XYZ file of C-alpha atoms in Angstrom:
355
model
C 9.854 6.384 -8.892
C 13.237 8.083 -7.996
C 14.634 7.501 -11.418
C 11.581 8.986 -13.148
C 11.564 12.039 -10.990
C 15.231 13.113 -10.295
C 16.919 11.963 -13.574
C 15.259 14.422 -15.797
C 15.288 18.300 -16.114
C 12.409 20.236 -14.394
C 10.804 21.031 -17.640
C 10.441 17.386 -18.515
C 9.032 16.122 -15.273
C 5.593 14.367 -15.523
C 2.870 15.647 -13.043
C 3.050 13.665 -9.795
C -0.487 14.710 -9.040
C -1.917 13.095 -12.225
C 0.170 9.956 -11.632
C -1.304 9.526 -8.232
C -4.842 9.869 -9.585
C -4.204 7.454 -12.469
C -2.960 4.882 -9.982
C -6.154 5.047 -8.111
C -8.021 4.849 -11.426
C -6.255 1.626 -12.415
C -6.805 0.158 -8.956
C -10.630 0.976 -8.955
C -10.977 -0.648 -12.502
C -9.272 -3.693 -11.205
C -11.703 -3.873 -8.201
C -14.717 -3.597 -10.658
C -13.364 -6.410 -12.643
C -12.916 -8.608 -9.641
C -16.321 -7.867 -8.448
C -17.773 -8.642 -11.886
C -16.057 -11.959 -12.058
C -16.657 -12.903 -8.436
C -20.331 -13.962 -8.960
C -21.568 -17.157 -10.519
C -21.017 -17.512 -14.215
C -24.664 -17.122 -15.136
C -24.979 -13.801 -13.017
C -21.833 -11.924 -14.569
C -23.918 -9.383 -16.292
C -23.674 -5.552 -16.624
C -27.047 -5.278 -14.769
C -25.833 -7.184 -11.759
C -22.531 -5.232 -11.730
C -24.074 -1.691 -11.931
C -26.832 -2.691 -9.255
C -24.038 -3.840 -7.013
C -21.921 -0.594 -7.473
C -25.077 1.599 -7.036
C -26.026 -0.165 -3.866
C -22.526 -0.179 -2.349
C -21.302 3.296 -3.474
C -24.519 5.324 -3.306
C -27.336 3.614 -1.451
C -25.027 2.442 1.274
C -23.365 5.933 1.497
C -22.763 5.767 5.308
C -20.372 2.948 4.895
C -18.829 4.485 1.825
C -18.108 7.622 3.769
C -15.890 5.886 6.262
C -13.378 5.321 3.499
C -12.996 9.188 3.013
C -10.551 9.325 5.821
C -7.936 6.773 4.824
C -8.542 7.884 1.231
C -7.509 11.439 2.091
C -4.491 10.170 4.271
C -3.211 7.935 1.482
C -3.619 10.704 -1.161
C -1.557 13.085 0.842
C 1.066 10.437 1.674
C 1.442 9.435 -2.028
C 2.010 12.929 -3.010
C 4.494 13.446 -0.086
C 6.407 10.354 -1.369
C 6.831 12.128 -4.800
C 7.953 15.306 -3.049
C 10.464 13.406 -0.915
C 11.822 11.235 -3.842
C 12.384 14.504 -5.798
C 14.058 16.438 -3.042
C 16.200 13.902 -1.064
C 18.926 11.692 -2.174
C 18.072 7.911 -2.275
C 19.995 7.037 0.965
C 18.144 9.729 3.057
C 14.773 8.982 1.563
C 14.957 5.205 1.932
C 16.476 5.142 5.442
C 14.034 7.827 6.834
C 10.955 6.207 5.294
C 11.639 3.123 7.377
C 10.304 4.935 10.391
C 6.768 3.967 9.110
C 7.307 0.619 10.712
C 7.281 2.287 14.132
C 4.443 4.688 13.277
C 2.323 1.771 12.211
C 2.954 -0.128 15.432
C 2.206 2.916 17.421
C -1.209 3.460 15.764
C -1.943 -0.250 15.966
C -1.714 0.144 19.779
C -3.727 3.347 19.995
C -6.502 2.574 17.380
C -6.801 -1.243 17.371
C -5.964 -1.635 21.028
C -3.343 -4.203 20.199
C -0.986 -5.187 22.963
C 2.730 -5.234 22.131
C 4.977 -6.495 24.839
C 8.516 -5.032 25.347
C 10.074 -7.806 23.307
C 8.064 -6.998 20.269
C 8.914 -3.255 20.597
C 12.614 -4.220 20.680
C 12.059 -6.470 17.532
C 10.390 -3.522 15.745
C 13.222 -1.183 16.718
C 15.830 -3.686 15.440
C 13.764 -4.209 12.302
C 13.729 -0.364 11.585
C 17.440 -0.095 12.091
C 18.232 -3.131 10.330
C 16.307 -2.449 7.053
C 17.770 1.191 7.176
C 21.182 -0.388 6.946
C 20.061 -2.812 4.291
C 18.770 -0.001 2.032
C 21.812 2.318 2.412
C 23.581 2.636 -0.890
C 27.182 1.419 -1.092
C 28.730 4.862 -0.828
C 26.742 5.821 2.182
C 27.544 2.422 3.773
C 31.248 3.079 3.230
C 30.841 6.518 4.846
C 28.976 5.075 7.875
C 31.571 2.283 8.385
C 34.561 4.748 8.019
C 32.850 6.918 10.686
C 32.263 4.142 13.141
C 35.880 2.718 12.733
C 37.381 6.120 13.210
C 38.843 6.320 9.699
C 36.318 8.879 8.453
C 38.995 11.588 7.627
C 41.168 9.057 5.812
C 38.357 7.759 3.715
C 36.322 10.958 3.316
C 37.123 11.335 -0.302
C 36.385 7.705 -1.061
C 33.206 7.552 0.932
C 31.600 10.801 -0.021
C 28.410 10.456 -1.925
C 28.390 12.074 -5.302
C 25.385 14.414 -5.361
C 26.238 16.262 -8.566
C 23.559 14.268 -10.415
C 20.798 14.783 -7.707
C 18.997 17.760 -9.046
C 15.558 18.997 -8.244
C 16.440 18.966 -4.537
C 15.523 20.822 -1.166
C 16.567 18.678 1.746
C 14.580 20.435 4.384
C 11.367 20.140 2.143
C 12.244 16.391 1.373
C 12.890 15.499 5.027
C 9.693 17.043 6.298
C 7.744 15.422 3.447
C 9.082 11.834 4.227
C 8.476 12.255 8.045
C 4.904 13.294 7.389
C 4.570 10.333 4.850
C 5.649 7.967 7.672
C 3.047 9.247 10.052
C 0.176 9.186 7.481
C 1.164 5.857 6.241
C 0.906 4.310 9.703
C -2.355 6.088 10.570
C -4.025 5.270 7.202
C -2.951 1.674 7.092
C -4.251 0.977 10.675
C -7.521 2.746 10.059
C -7.968 0.863 6.849
C -7.154 -2.429 8.600
C -9.871 -1.525 11.189
C -12.474 -1.107 8.477
C -11.517 -4.191 6.566
C -11.721 -6.361 9.570
C -15.085 -5.032 10.766
C -17.951 -7.537 10.590
C -19.494 -7.796 7.180
C -22.784 -6.324 6.561
C -25.852 -8.335 5.603
C -25.523 -10.661 2.512
C -25.887 -9.287 -0.929
C -29.355 -9.787 -2.227
C -28.148 -11.520 -5.494
C -26.104 -13.952 -3.502
C -29.044 -14.866 -1.176
C -31.317 -15.377 -4.335
C -28.610 -17.542 -5.995
C -28.203 -19.773 -2.943
C -31.797 -20.049 -2.374
C -32.654 -21.041 -5.782
C -33.789 -24.640 -6.095
C -33.713 -25.240 -2.343
C -35.382 -28.548 -1.421
C -38.539 -28.642 0.741
C -37.534 -31.649 2.800
C -34.730 -34.030 3.671
C -33.235 -35.720 0.726
C -30.654 -38.512 0.753
C -30.101 -38.226 4.412
C -29.072 -34.540 4.249
C -31.230 -32.245 6.342
C -32.280 -28.608 5.624
C -30.170 -27.444 8.492
C -27.027 -28.885 6.998
C -27.895 -27.391 3.622
C -28.499 -24.045 5.098
C -25.292 -24.290 7.063
C -23.254 -24.985 4.025
C -24.790 -22.259 1.958
C -24.287 -19.804 4.858
C -20.676 -20.578 4.897
C -20.351 -20.034 1.081
C -22.264 -16.915 1.377
C -20.049 -15.532 4.090
C -16.799 -16.501 2.242
C -17.980 -14.792 -0.962
C -19.296 -11.796 1.000
C -15.872 -11.312 2.707
C -13.977 -11.500 -0.588
C -16.389 -9.021 -2.337
C -16.147 -6.743 0.804
C -12.387 -6.410 0.292
C -12.703 -5.264 -3.187
C -15.809 -3.048 -2.408
C -13.766 -1.306 0.223
C -10.769 -0.725 -2.106
C -13.187 0.526 -4.697
C -14.883 2.907 -2.178
C -11.362 4.256 -1.167
C -10.378 4.609 -4.780
C -13.467 6.560 -5.547
C -12.624 9.125 -2.874
C -8.968 9.142 -3.835
C -9.816 9.920 -7.421
C -12.459 12.659 -6.389
C -10.204 14.322 -3.869
C -7.140 14.002 -6.160
C -8.913 15.679 -9.158
C -10.368 18.540 -7.174
C -7.788 19.370 -4.418
C -4.451 18.205 -6.075
C -4.638 18.142 -9.821
C -6.830 21.191 -10.402
C -5.474 23.355 -7.686
C -1.845 22.362 -7.990
C -1.376 21.743 -11.729
C -4.555 22.983 -13.348
C -2.771 25.637 -15.332
C -0.154 23.206 -16.614
C -2.835 20.772 -17.570
C -4.789 23.301 -19.484
C -1.702 24.330 -21.453
C 0.121 21.043 -21.981
C -2.403 18.312 -21.213
C -3.257 15.769 -18.427
C -0.579 13.261 -19.489
C 2.328 15.686 -20.069
C 5.721 14.108 -20.213
C 4.331 10.621 -19.680
C 6.418 7.709 -21.035
C 6.571 3.863 -20.575
C 8.449 4.183 -17.315
C 5.831 6.578 -15.957
C 3.198 4.045 -16.618
C 5.290 1.303 -15.079
C 5.474 3.401 -11.775
C 1.771 3.895 -11.814
C 0.973 0.275 -12.505
C 3.285 -0.765 -9.597
C 1.546 1.703 -7.312
C -1.941 0.354 -8.248
C -1.032 -3.328 -7.948
C 0.875 -2.631 -4.812
C -2.254 -1.096 -3.153
C -4.297 -4.203 -3.986
C -1.681 -6.454 -2.479
C -1.411 -4.356 0.631
C -5.173 -4.636 1.077
C -4.891 -8.480 0.952
C -2.130 -8.523 3.472
C -3.952 -6.236 5.855
C -7.128 -8.255 5.467
C -5.583 -11.558 6.260
C -2.611 -10.601 8.441
C -1.978 -7.029 9.755
C 0.010 -3.961 9.096
C 2.961 -4.851 11.455
C 3.391 -8.275 9.742
C 3.332 -6.335 6.447
C 6.322 -4.376 7.652
C 8.211 -7.513 8.306
C 7.326 -9.004 4.866
C 8.270 -5.845 3.182
C 11.644 -5.694 5.038
C 12.447 -9.372 3.998
C 11.397 -8.625 0.418
C 13.852 -5.766 0.145
C 16.631 -8.115 1.279
C 15.528 -10.763 -1.259
C 15.404 -8.230 -4.024
C 18.868 -7.079 -3.082
C 20.187 -10.659 -3.311
C 18.733 -11.100 -6.755
C 20.395 -7.806 -7.857
C 23.738 -9.501 -7.062
C 22.961 -11.851 -9.999
C 21.091 -9.395 -12.280
C 22.868 -6.047 -11.706
C 26.266 -7.049 -10.276
C 25.292 -5.529 -6.972
C 28.095 -5.724 -4.355
C 27.099 -6.746 -0.746
C 28.505 -4.258 1.836
C 29.349 -4.807 5.439
C 26.274 -2.711 6.503
C 23.926 -4.763 4.191
C 25.071 -7.983 5.778
C 24.839 -6.590 9.276
C 21.407 -5.065 8.537
C 20.237 -8.388 7.120
C 21.200 -10.163 10.081
C 19.264 -7.602 12.295
C 16.136 -8.032 10.140
C 16.291 -11.782 10.533
C 16.870 -11.733 14.182
C 14.048 -9.106 14.619
C 11.654 -11.324 12.723
C 12.602 -14.239 15.019
C 12.141 -12.086 18.091
C 8.792 -10.803 17.089
C 7.453 -14.367 16.486
C 8.483 -15.450 20.091
């Protein structure tokens, strides 16, 4: 995202607002496909799919309306990320954005009533500080180490970050944007987790009809009706939970697309779109960023459903370390002292949190 935003002149920038909306469109289409292929083979029809979508999005509008809140928060957060990535250097953006680990923990306590003992808060603090050190670029790491060792003046010329190629920037605007993105990230993630983990509604009619089809009227082969009903109920609940995950994502994408088109695309870039088109300055890298955002949204939903937002923060931090280690082989990335120290803190924080 950083490369596609700050490495080109202002007149060649693609519209961040349309990129956010297109990411939600792709995610919504993926959810529709998953819902279509989730049913039995003989029931994968357009009629069943349209009936399901009508019931979940329109008839069951009260449940759908609940997703308007996280959809709005995520929409604002995504746009703030583009603003921050455009206006801040990579070091400041990456380090400051790690504060979302602490905001997520805070909202988990406030909204989900989760109890975090002092040791876990210490682990979260170490994780935030450790991953901030890990993501520091090498030049920034050198400056930090020189400052800590008292050789800052002697190494100032060597450690200073080259900002000559970092155009399109306003530090105050970018700093405010990334802080607000951290707050909204924590709030939206925890709210979405609360909705995802809420008890499922009544079983889908088509699922009930499918499982009831051909049900025996008496015991056969020593298997009673109660056992059959119990097994079918388990299958029904498992399928319902899986579908509920994609339905919730689809509901949120619906609001994200609607709000994004009306309040972001049209109001912010309407004139530009009329003049130059919706996909102005799009290229293959732009579509890659959009696809990563969409796929990442689905992965996050899976993690939140079967784990929680705090553990997602630990997993993300470890993945950053792993990707950096792979970069040593792929891109000749050189490990700095701050990277090694930060990695040690992340590993230790993960150990502490698991105690």
